[in-house]
PDB file of C-alpha atoms in Angstrom:
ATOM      1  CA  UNK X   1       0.000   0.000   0.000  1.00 80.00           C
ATOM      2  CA  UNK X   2       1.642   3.406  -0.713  1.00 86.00           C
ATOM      3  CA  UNK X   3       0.720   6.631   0.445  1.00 89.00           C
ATOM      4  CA  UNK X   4       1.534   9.907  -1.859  1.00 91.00           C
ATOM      5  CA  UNK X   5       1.317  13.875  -0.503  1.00 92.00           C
ATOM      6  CA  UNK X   6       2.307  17.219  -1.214  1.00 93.00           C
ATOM      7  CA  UNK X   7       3.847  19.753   0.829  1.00 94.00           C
ATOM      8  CA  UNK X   8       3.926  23.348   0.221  1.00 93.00           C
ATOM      9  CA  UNK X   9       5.975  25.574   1.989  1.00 92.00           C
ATOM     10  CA  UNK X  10       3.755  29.102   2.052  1.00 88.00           C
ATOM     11  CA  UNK X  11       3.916  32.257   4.316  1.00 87.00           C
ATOM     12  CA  UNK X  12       1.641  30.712   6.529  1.00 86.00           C
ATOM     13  CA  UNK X  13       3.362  27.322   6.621  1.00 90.00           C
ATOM     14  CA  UNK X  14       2.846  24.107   5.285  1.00 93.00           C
ATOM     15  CA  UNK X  15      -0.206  22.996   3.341  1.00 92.00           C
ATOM     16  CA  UNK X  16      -0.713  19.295   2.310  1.00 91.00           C
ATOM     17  CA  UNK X  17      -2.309  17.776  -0.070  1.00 87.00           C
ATOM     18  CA  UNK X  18      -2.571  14.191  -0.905  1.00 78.00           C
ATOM     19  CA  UNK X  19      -1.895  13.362  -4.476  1.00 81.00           C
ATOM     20  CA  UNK X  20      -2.750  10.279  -6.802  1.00 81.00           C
ATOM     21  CA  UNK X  21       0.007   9.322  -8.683  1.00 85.00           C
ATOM     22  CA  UNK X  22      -1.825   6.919 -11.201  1.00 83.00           C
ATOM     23  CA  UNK X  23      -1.547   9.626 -13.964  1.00 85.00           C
ATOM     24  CA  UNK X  24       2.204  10.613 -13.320  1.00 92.00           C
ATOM     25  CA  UNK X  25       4.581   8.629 -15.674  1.00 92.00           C
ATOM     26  CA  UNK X  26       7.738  10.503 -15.361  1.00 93.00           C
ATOM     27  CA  UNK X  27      10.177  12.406 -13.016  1.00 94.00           C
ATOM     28  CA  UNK X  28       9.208  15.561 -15.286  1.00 94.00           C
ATOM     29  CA  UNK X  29       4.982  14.799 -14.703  1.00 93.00           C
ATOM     30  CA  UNK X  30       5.734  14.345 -10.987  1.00 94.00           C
ATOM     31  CA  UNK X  31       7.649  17.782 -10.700  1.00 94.00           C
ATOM     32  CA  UNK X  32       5.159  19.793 -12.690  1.00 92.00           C
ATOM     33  CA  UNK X  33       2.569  18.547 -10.107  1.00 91.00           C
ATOM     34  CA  UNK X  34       4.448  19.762  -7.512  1.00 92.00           C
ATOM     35  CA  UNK X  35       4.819  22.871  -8.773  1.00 91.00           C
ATOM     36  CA  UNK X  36       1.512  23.124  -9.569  1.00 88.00           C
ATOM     37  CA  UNK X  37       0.671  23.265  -6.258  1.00 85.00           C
ATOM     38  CA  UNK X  38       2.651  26.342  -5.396  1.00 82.00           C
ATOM     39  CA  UNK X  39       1.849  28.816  -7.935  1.00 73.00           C
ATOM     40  CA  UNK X  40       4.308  31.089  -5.770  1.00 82.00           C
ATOM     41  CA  UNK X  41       7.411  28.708  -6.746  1.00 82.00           C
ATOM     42  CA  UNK X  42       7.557  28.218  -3.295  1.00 87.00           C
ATOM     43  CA  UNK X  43       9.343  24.896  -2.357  1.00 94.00           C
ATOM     44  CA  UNK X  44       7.424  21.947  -2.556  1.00 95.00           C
ATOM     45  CA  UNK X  45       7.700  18.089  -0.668  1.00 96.00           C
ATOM     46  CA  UNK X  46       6.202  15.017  -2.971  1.00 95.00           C
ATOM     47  CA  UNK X  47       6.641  12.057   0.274  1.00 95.00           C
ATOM     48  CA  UNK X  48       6.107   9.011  -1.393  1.00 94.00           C
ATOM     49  CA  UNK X  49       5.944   5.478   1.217  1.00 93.00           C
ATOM     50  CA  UNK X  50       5.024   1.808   0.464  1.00 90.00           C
ATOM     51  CA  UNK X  51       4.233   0.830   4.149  1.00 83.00           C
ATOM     52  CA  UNK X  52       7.628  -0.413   5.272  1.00 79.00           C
ATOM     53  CA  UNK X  53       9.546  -1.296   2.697  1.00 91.00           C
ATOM     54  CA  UNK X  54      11.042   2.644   1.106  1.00 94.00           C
ATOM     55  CA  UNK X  55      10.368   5.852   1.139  1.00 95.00           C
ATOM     56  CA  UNK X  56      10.886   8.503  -1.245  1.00 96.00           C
ATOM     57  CA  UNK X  57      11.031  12.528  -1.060  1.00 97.00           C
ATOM     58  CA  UNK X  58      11.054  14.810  -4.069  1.00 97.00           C
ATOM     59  CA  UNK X  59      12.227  18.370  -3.424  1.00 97.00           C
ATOM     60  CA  UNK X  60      10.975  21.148  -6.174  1.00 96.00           C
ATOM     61  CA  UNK X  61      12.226  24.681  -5.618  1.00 94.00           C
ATOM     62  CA  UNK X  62      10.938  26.799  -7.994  1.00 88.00           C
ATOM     63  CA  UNK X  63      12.058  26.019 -11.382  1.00 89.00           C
ATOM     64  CA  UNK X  64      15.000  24.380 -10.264  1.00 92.00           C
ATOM     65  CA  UNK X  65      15.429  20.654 -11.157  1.00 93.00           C
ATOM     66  CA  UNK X  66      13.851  17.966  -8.785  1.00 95.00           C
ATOM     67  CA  UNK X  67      16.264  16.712  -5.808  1.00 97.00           C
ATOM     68  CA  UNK X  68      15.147  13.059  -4.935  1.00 97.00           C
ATOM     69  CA  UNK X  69      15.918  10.550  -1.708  1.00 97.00           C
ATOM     70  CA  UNK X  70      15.458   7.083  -2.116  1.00 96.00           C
ATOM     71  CA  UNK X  71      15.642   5.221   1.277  1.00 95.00           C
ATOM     72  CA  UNK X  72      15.825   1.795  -0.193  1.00 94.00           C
ATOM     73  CA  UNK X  73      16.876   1.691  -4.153  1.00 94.00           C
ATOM     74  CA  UNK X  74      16.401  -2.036  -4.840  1.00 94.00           C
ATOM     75  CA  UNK X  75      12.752  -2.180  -3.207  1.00 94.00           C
ATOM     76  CA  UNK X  76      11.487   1.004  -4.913  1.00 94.00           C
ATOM     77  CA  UNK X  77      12.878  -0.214  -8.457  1.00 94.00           C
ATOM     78  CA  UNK X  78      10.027  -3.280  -7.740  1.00 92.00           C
ATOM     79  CA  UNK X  79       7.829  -0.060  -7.619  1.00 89.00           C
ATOM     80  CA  UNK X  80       5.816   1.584  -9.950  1.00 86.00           C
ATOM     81  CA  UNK X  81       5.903   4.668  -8.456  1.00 88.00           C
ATOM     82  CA  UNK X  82       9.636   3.951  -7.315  1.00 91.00           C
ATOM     83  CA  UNK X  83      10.846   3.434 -11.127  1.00 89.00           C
ATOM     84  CA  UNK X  84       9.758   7.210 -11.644  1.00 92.00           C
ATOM     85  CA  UNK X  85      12.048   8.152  -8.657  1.00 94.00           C
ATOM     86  CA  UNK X  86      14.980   5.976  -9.554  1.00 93.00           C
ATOM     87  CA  UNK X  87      16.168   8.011 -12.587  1.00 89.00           C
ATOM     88  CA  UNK X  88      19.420   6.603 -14.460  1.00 87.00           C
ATOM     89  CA  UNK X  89      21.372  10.034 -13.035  1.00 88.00           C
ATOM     90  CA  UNK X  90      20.201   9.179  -9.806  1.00 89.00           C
ATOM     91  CA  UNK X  91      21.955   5.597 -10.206  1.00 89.00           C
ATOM     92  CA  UNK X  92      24.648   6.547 -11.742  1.00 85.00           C
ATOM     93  CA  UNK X  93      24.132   5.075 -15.493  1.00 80.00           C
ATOM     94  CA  UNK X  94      24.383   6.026 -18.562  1.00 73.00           C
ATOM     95  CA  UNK X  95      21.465   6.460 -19.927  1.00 67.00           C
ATOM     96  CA  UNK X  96      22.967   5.180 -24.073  1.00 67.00           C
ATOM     97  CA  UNK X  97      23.604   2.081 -22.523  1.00 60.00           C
ATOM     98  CA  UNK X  98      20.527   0.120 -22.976  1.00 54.00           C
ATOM     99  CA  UNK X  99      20.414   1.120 -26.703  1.00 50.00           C
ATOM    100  CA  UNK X 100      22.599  -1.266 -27.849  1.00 48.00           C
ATOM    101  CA  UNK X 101      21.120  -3.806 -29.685  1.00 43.00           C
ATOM    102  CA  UNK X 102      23.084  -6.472 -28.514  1.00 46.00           C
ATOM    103  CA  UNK X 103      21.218  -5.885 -25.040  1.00 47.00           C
ATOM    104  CA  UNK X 104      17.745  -5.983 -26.286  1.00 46.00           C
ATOM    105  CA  UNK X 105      15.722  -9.022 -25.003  1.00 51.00           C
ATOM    106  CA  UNK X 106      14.201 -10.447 -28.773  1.00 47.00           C
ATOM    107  CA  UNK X 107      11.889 -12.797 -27.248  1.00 53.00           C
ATOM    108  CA  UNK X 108       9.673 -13.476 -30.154  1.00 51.00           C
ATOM    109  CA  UNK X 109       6.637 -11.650 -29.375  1.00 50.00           C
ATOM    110  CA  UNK X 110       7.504  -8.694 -31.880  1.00 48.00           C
ATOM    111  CA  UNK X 111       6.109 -10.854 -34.796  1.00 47.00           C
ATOM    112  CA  UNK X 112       3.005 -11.531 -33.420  1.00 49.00           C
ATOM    113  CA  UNK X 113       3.509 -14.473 -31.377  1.00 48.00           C
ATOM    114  CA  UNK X 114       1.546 -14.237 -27.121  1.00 47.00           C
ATOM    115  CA  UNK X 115       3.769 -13.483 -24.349  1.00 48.00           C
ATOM    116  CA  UNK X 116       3.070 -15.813 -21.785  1.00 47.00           C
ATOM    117  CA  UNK X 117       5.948 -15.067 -19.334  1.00 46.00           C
ATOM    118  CA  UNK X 118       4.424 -11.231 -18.957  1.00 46.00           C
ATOM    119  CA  UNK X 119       3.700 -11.955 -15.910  1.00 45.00           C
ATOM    120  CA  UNK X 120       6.263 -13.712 -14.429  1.00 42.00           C
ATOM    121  CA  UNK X 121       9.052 -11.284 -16.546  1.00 41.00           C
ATOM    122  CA  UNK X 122       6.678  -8.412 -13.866  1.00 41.00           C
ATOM    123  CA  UNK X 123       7.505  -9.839 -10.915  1.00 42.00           C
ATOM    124  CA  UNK X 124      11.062  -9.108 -11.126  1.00 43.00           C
ATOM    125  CA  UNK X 125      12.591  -5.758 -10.639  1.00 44.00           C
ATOM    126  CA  UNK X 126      11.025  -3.264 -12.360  1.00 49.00           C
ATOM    127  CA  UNK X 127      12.961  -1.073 -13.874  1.00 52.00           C
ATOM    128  CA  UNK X 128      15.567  -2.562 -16.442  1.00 49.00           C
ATOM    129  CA  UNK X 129      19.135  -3.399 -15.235  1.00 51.00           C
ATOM    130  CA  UNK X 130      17.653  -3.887 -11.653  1.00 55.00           C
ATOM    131  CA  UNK X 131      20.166  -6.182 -10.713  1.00 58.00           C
ATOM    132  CA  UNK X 132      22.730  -2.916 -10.636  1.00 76.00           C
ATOM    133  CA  UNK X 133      20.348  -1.269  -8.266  1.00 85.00           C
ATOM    134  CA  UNK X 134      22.053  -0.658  -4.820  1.00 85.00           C
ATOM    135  CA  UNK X 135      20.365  -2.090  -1.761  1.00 88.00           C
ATOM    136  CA  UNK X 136      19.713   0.855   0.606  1.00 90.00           C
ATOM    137  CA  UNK X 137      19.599   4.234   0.124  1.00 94.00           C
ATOM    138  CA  UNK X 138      20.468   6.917  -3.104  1.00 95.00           C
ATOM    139  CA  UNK X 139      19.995  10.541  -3.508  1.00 95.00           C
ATOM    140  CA  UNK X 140      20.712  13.620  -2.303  1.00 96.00           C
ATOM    141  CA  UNK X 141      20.468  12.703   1.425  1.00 96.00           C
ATOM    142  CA  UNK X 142      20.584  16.841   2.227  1.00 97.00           C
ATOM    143  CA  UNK X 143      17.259  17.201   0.961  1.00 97.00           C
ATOM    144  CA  UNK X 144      15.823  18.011   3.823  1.00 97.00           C
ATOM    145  CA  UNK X 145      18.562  19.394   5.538  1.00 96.00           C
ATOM    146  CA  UNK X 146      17.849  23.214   5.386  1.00 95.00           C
ATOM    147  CA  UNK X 147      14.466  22.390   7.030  1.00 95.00           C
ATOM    148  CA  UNK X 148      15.906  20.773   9.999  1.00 94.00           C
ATOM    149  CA  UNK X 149      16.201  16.996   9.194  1.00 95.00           C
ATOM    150  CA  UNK X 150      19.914  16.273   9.202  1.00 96.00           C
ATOM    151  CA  UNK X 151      21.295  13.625   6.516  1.00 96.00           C
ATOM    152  CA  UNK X 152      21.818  11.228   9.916  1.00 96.00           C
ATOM    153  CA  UNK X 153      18.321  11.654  11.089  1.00 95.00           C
ATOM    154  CA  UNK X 154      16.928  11.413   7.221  1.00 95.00           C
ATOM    155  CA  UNK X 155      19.100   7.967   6.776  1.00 93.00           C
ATOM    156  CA  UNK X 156      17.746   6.313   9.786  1.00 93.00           C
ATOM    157  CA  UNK X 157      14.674   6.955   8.978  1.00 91.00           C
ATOM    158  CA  UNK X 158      12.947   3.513   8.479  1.00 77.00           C
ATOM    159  CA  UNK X 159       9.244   3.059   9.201  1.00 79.00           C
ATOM    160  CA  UNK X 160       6.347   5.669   8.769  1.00 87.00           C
ATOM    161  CA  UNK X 161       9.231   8.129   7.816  1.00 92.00           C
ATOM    162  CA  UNK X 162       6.617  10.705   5.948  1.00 91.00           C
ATOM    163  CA  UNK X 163       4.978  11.119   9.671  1.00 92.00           C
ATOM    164  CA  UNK X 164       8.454  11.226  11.227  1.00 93.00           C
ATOM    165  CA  UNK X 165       9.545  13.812   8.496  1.00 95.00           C
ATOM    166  CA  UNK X 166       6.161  15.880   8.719  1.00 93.00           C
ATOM    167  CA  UNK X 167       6.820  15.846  12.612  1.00 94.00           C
ATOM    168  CA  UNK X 168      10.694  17.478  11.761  1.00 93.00           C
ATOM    169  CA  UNK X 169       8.867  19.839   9.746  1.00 94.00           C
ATOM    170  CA  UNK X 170       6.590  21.438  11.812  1.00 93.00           C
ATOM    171  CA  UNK X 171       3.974  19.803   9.619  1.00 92.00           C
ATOM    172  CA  UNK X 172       2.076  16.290  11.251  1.00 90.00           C
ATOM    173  CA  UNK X 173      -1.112  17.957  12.332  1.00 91.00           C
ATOM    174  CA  UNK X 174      -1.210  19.568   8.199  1.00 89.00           C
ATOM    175  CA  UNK X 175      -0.168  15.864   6.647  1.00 90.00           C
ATOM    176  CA  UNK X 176      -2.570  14.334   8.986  1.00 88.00           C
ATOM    177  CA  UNK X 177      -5.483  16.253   7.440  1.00 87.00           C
ATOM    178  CA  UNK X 178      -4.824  14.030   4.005  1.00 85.00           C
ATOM    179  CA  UNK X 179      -3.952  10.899   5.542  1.00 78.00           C
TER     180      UNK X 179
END
């Protein structure tokens, strides 16, 4: 089960929101919804958390690019939702490397023929090259850090991190209210 909200940083404080993420495809759809929901460029929170197993936070400032904490790399890349976090930057790859086509899987099914190993070929990792995903945590583990969660507190962060990190913020009672 995974739990999505937004938080804006205003004049006033933080205002949540609770966001579905069913229509969000890319790192560049999940940003623009953040920012859509400070008109005022104002910095902006996307927590992401699938119960225990990771947790993700998305930082948009403005029209800067997207900063992005992963706690735990290899269980968010067997995530939907994690595969949009776990950009190749963020890994460390270059992205021209899975155009070679020596590296494409040719199973057959381009001429017609029924997959029947869809699902099975699912239930691994999601995103391709999974096996070189790091167990544990990637990203820019200052995220929060000019907000008063230190990169120590931020790393041992394990479960219901989005309330601990909405209680570092000044911001439970206002997360609460979408939760």
């Amino acid at each position: 089960m995974y739990f999505a909200a937004l938080l804006a940083r205003t004049e006033d404080g933080w205002e949540a929101s609770d966001t579905e993420l069913d229509d969000v495809e890319t790192l560049s759809d999940l940003a623009d919804l953040a920012r859509e929901a400070s008109p005022d460029e104002d910095t902006v929170l996307v927590l992401i958390e699938q119960e225990d197993a990771w947790f993700g936070v998305v930082r948009v400032d403005g029209e800067e690019d997207p900063r992005i904490y992963v706690s735990d790399a290899a269980a968010a890349a067997r995530s939907s939702y994690g595969e949009i976090l776990l950009t190749d930057e963020l890994l460390g790859r270059d992205p021209n490397d899975g155009d070679d086509l020596d590296a494409l899987d040719l199973d057959g099914t381009e001429d017609g023929e029924s997959d029947e190993d869809d699902d099975d070929a699912e239930d691994g990792a999601g995103i391709a090259g999974a096996a070189d995903v790091p167990h544990g945590p990637v990203g820019d583990a200052l995220i929060l850090d000019d907000l008063g969660v230190s990169e120590k507190q931020l790393r041992l962060m394990a479960t219901d991190a989005v309330t601990e990190i909405a209680e570092s913020l000044g911001a439970s009672e206002t997360l609460e209210t979408v939760r």
